[in-house]
Coordinates of C-alpha atoms in Angstrom, one line a residue:
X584 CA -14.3 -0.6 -27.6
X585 CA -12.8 -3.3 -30.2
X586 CA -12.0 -6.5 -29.5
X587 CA -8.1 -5.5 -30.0
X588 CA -8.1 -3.2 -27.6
X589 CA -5.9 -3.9 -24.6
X590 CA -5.3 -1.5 -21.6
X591 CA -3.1 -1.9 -18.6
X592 CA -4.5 0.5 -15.6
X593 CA -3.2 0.7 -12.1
X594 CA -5.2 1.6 -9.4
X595 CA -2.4 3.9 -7.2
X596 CA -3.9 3.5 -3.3
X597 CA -6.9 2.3 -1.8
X598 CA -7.2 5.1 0.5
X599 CA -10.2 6.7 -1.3
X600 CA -13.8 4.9 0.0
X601 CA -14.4 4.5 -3.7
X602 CA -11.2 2.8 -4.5
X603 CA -12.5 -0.5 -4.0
X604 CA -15.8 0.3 -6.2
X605 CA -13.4 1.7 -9.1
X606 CA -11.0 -1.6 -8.8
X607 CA -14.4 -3.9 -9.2
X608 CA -15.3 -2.5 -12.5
X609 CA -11.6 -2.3 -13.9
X610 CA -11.4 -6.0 -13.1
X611 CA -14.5 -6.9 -14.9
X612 CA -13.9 -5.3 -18.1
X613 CA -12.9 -6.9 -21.3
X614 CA -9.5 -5.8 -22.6
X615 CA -8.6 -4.2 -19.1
X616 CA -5.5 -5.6 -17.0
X617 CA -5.3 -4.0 -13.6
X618 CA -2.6 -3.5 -11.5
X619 CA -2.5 -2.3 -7.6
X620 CA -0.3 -0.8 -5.2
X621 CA -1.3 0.4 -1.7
X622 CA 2.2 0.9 0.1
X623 CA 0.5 3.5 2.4
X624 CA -0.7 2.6 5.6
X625 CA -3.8 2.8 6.6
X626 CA -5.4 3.9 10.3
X627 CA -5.6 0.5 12.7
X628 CA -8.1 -1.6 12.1
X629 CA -8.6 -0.4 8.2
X630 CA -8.3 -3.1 5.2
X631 CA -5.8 -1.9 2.9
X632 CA -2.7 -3.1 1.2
X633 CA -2.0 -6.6 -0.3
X634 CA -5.3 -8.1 2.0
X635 CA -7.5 -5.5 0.2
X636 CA -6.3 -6.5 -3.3
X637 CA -6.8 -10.3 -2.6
X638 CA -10.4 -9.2 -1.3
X639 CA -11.0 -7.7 -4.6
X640 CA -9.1 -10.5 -6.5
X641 CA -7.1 -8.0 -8.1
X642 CA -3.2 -8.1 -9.1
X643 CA -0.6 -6.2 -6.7
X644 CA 2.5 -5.1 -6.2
X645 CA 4.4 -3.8 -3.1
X646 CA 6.0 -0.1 -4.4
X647 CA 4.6 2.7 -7.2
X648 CA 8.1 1.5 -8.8
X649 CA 7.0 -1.7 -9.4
X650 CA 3.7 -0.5 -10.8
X651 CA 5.0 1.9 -12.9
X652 CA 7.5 -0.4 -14.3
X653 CA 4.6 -2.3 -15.4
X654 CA 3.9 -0.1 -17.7
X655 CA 0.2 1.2 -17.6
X656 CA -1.8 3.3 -20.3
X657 CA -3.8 4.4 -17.6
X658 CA -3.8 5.0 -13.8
X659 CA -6.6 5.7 -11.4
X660 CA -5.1 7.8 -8.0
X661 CA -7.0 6.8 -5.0
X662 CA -5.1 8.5 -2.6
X663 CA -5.1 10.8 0.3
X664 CA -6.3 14.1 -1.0
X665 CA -2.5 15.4 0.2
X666 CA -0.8 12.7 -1.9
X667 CA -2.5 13.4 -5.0
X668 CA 0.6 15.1 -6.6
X669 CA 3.2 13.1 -6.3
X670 CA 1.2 10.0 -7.7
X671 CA -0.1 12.4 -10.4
X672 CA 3.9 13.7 -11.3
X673 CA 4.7 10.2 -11.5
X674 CA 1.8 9.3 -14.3
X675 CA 2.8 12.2 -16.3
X676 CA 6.5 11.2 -16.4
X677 CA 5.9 7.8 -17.3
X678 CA 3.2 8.7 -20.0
X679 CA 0.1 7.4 -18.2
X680 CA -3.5 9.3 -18.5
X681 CA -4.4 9.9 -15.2
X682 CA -7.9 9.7 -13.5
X683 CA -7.7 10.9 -10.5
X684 CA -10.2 11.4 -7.0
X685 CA -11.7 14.4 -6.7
X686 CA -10.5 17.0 -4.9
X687 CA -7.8 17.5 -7.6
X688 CA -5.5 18.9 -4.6
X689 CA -6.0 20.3 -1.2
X690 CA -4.1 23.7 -2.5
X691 CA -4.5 25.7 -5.6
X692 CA -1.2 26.2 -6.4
X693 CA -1.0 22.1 -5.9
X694 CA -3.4 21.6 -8.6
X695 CA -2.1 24.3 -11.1
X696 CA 0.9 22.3 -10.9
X697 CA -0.4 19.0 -11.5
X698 CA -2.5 20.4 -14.5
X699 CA 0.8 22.0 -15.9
X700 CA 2.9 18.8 -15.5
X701 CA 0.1 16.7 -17.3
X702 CA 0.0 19.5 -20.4
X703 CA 3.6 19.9 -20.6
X704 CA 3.8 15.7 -20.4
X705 CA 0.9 15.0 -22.8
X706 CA -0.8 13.3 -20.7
X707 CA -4.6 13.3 -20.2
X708 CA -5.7 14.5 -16.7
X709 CA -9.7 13.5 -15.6
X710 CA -11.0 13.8 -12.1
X711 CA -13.5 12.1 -11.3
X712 CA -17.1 13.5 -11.1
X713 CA -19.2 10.8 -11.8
X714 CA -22.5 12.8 -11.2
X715 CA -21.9 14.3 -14.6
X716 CA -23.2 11.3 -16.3
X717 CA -26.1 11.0 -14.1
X718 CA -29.5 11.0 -16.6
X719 CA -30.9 13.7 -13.8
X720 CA -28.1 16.4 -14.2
X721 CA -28.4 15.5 -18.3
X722 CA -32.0 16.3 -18.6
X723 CA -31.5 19.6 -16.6
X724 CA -28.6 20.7 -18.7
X725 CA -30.5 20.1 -21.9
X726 CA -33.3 22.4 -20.9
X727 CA -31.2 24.7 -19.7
X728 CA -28.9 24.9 -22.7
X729 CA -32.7 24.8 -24.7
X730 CA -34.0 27.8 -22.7
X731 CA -36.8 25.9 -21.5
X732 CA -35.5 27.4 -18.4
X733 CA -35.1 30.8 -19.3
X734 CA -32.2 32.4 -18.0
X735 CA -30.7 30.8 -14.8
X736 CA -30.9 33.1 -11.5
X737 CA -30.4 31.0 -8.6
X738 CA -29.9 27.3 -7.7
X739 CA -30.3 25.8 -4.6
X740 CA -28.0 22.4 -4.2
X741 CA -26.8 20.0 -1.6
X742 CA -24.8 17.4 -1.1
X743 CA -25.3 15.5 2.2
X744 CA -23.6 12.2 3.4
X745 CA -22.1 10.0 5.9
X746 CA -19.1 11.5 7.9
X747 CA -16.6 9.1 5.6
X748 CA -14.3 9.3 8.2
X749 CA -15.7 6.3 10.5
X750 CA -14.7 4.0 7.4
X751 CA -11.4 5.5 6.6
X752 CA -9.9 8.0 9.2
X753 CA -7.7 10.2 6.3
X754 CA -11.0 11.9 5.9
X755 CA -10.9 14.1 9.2
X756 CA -7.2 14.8 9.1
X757 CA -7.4 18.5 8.3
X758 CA -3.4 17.7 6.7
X759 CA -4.1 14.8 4.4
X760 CA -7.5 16.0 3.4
X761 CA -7.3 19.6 3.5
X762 CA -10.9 20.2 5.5
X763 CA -13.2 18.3 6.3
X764 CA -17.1 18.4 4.5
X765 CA -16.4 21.4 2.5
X766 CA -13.6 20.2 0.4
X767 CA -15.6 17.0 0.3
X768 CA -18.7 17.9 -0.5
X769 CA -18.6 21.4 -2.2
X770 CA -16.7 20.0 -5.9
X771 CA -19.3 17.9 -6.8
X772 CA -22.1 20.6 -7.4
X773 CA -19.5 22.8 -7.9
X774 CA -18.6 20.6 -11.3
X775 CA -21.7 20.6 -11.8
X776 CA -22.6 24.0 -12.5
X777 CA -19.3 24.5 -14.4
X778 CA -20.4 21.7 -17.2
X779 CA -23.8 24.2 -16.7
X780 CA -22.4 27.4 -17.4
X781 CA -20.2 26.6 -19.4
X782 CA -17.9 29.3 -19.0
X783 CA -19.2 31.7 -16.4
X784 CA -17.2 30.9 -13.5
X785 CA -17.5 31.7 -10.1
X786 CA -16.5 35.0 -8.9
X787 CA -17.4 35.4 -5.0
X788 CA -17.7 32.6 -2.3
X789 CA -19.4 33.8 1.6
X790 CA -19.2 30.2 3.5
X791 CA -20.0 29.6 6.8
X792 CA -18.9 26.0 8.7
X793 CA -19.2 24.3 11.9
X794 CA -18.9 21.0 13.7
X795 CA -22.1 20.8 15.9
X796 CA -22.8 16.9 14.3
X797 CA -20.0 15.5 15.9
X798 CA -18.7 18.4 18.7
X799 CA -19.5 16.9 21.6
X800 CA -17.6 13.6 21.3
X801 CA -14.7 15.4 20.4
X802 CA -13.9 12.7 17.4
X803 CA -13.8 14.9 14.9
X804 CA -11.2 17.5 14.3
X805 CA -12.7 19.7 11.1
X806 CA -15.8 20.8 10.1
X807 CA -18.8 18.9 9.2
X808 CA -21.1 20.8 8.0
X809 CA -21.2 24.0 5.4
X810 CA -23.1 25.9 3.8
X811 CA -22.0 28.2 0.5
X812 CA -23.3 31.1 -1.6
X813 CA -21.3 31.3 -5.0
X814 CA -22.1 33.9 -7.2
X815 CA -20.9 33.3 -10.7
X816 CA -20.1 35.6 -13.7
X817 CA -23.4 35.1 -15.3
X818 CA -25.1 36.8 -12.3
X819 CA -26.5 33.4 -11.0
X820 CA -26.2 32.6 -7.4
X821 CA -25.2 29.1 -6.1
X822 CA -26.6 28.2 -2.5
X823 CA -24.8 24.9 -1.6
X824 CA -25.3 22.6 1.7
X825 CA -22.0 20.5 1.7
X826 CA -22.8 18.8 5.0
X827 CA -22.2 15.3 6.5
X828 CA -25.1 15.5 7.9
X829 CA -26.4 11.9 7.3
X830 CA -27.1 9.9 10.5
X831 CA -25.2 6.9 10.8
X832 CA -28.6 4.9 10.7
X833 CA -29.7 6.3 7.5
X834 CA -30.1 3.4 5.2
X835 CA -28.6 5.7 2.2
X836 CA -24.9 7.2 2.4
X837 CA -26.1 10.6 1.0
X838 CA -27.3 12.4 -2.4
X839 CA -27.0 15.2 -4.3
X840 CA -30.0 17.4 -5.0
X841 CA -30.2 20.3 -7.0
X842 CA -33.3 22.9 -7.7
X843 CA -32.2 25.6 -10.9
X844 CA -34.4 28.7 -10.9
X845 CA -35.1 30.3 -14.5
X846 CA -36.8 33.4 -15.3
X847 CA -39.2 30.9 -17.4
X848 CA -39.2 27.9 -15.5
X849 CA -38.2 25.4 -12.0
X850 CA -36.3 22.1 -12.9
X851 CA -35.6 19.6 -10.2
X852 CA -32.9 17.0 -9.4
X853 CA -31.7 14.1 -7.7
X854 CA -28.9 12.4 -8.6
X855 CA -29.3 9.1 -6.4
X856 CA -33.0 9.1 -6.0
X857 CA -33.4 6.1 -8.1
X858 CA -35.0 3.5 -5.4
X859 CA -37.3 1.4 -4.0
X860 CA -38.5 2.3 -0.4
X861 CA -39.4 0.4 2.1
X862 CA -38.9 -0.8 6.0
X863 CA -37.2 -3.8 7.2
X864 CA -39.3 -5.6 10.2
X865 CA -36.3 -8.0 11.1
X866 CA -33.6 -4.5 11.3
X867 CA -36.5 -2.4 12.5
X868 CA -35.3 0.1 10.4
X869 CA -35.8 1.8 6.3
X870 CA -34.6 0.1 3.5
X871 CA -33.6 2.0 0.0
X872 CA -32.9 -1.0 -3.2
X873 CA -31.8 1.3 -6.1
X874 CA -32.2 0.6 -9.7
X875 CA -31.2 2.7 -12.8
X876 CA -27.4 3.5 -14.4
X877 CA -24.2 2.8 -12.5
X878 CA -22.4 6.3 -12.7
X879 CA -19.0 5.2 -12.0
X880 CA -19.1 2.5 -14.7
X881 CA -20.0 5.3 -17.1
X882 CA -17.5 7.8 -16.2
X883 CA -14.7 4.9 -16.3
X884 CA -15.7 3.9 -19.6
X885 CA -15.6 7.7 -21.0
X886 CA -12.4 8.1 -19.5
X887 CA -10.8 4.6 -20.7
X888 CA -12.5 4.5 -24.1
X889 CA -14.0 7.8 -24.8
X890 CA -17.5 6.3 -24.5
X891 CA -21.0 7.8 -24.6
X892 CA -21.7 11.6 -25.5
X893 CA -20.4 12.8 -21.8
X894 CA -17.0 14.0 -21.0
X895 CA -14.9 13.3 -18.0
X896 CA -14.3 16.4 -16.0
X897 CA -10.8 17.6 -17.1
X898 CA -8.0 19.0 -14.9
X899 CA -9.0 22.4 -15.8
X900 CA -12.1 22.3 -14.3
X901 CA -10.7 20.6 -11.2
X902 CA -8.4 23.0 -10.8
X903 CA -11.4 25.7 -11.0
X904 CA -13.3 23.3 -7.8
X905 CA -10.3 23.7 -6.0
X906 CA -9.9 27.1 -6.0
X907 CA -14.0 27.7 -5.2
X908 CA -12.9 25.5 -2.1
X909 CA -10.3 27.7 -1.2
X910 CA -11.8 31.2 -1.3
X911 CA -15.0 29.2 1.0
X912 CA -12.4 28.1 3.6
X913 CA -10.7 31.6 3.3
X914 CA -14.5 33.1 3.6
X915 CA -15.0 31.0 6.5
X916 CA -12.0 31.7 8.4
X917 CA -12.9 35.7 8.1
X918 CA -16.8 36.1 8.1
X919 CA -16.0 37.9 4.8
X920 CA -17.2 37.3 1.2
X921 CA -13.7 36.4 -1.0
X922 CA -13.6 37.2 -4.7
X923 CA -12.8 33.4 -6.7
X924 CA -9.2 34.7 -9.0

């Protein structure tokens, strides 16, 4: 970035758990003027709105017409997974880049449109996959694409969490996020292996779900736990645990772990398993410190500057998560295996 360089980027809803996170590195940047609007409320009892933004000490306004008025370069969509579009039709009008939460949409057919709108606009669309810059993932996809590995049969992945719905209650409303842990939890790895492949895309999904975490006290209405087998074009096969299976006394949120099986070799993965261990005597209870690269600053300077040798995850590609997600939940709903279109 050059010392000229001067962007104005609104952050549209704090709905997202990583809206906060995203609004904190925007507001520390040099040359970067944010801009927030939450006009959504929230559950009872959730910080959102004008209170959020003052947390944050961030600039708001009231209305997405106020925001938009402002004219921003950029916008960042931290909304509901349902409300995604709208926000996203709105950028594209005004001739903002977008960077928006993953899932793209909660419907195919919602993020075809949204990719469409954004290409027939000019605008950039990004979703945000910040595990794509993570010095892990790197390392496997330069053996891979190396053949150190050989060629790629099977890979075993999951992604495990907190149920993100204690923190903000969107998250278990099968309408405003469209599931529950599979469409949370399945894009990232997902994303993943389509940066990997790089071209072969999935072509059959067999999921199986469930809710046995969080049954029995009836405070959850979609599934928690999932797990996948995708088999893609190449003839690799993808066995995914998208679970929220992460008690709520686990010191860590979650992680994404990923083990890729070549004809030549084994490589490993951990996305988030840069930390210090340890116990706590006074919480009687583990401790995790980590250390190493902040993801989401790296995938917010690509996307704002076009920084480092990584690419943001484009529309495209979300739209290709989104449709995985679809064929699992379709899968699920059946007991059948459903072919990816």
């Amino acid at each position: 970035m050059t010392e000229t360089t001067h962007l104005k980027v609104g952050v549209l809803s704090f709905a997202h758990v990583h809206a906060g996170g995203f609004t904190r590195l925007l507001a520390a940047m040099d040359g970067v003027e944010v801009l927030t609007c939450d006009p959504d409320p929230g559950a009872p009892g959730e910080l959102r709105g004008k209170e959020f933004a003052a947390r944050l000490g961030v600039d708001y306004v009231d209305t997405y017409e106020e925001l938009f008025a402002w004219g921003p370069d950029k916008v960042v969509v931290c909304a509901e997974n349902a409300r995604h579009r709208p926000l996203i039709e709105r950028a594209a009008a005004h001739g903002a880049d977008v960077l928006c939460e993953k899932p793209l949409a909660t419907t195919p057919e919602d993020a075809a449109a949204m990719v469409e709108t954004c290409r027939a606009a000019g605008v950039r669309l990004a979703v945000a996959h910040p595990v794509r810059f993570s010095p892990a993932y790197l390392a496997v996809r330069d053996a891979v694409r190396a053949g150190t590995a050989g060629d790629v049969l099977a890979v075993a992945g999951a992604n495990n969490g907190y149920m993100p719905g204690a923190r903000r209650r969107w998250f278990v409303d099968p309408d405003l996020a469209g599931g529950g842990a599979l469409i949370d939890h399945t894009v990232h790895v997902v994303d993943l292996l389509d940066d990997l492949f790089e071209g072969s895309p999935v072509t059959s999904v067999y999921a199986q779900t469930n809710n046995v975490l969080y049954e029995a006290g009836g405070e959850v209405p979609v599934e928690t736990a999932g797990l996948l087998t995708l088999t893609y074009a190449n003839g690799a096969v993808l066995t995914l645990d998208c679970s929220w299976s992460q008690p709520r006394h686990h010191p860590a949120w979650g992680g994404l772990s990923m083990q890729v099986v070549g004809d030549r070799a084994v490589l490993e993965m951990n996305a988030f398993d840069q930390k210090v261990y340890g116990f706590d005597e006074r919480a009687r209870g583990g401790v995790e410190i980590p250390y190493g690269v902040d993801l989401d600053g790296l995938m917010m300077r690509a996307f704002l500057f076009g920084e480092g040798g990584v690419g943001v995850t484009d529309g495209e590609a979300g739209l290709r998560a989104v449709r995985v997600v679809a064929a699992a939940y379709e899968s699920a709903r059946t007991g059948c295996v459903v072919r990816v279109d």
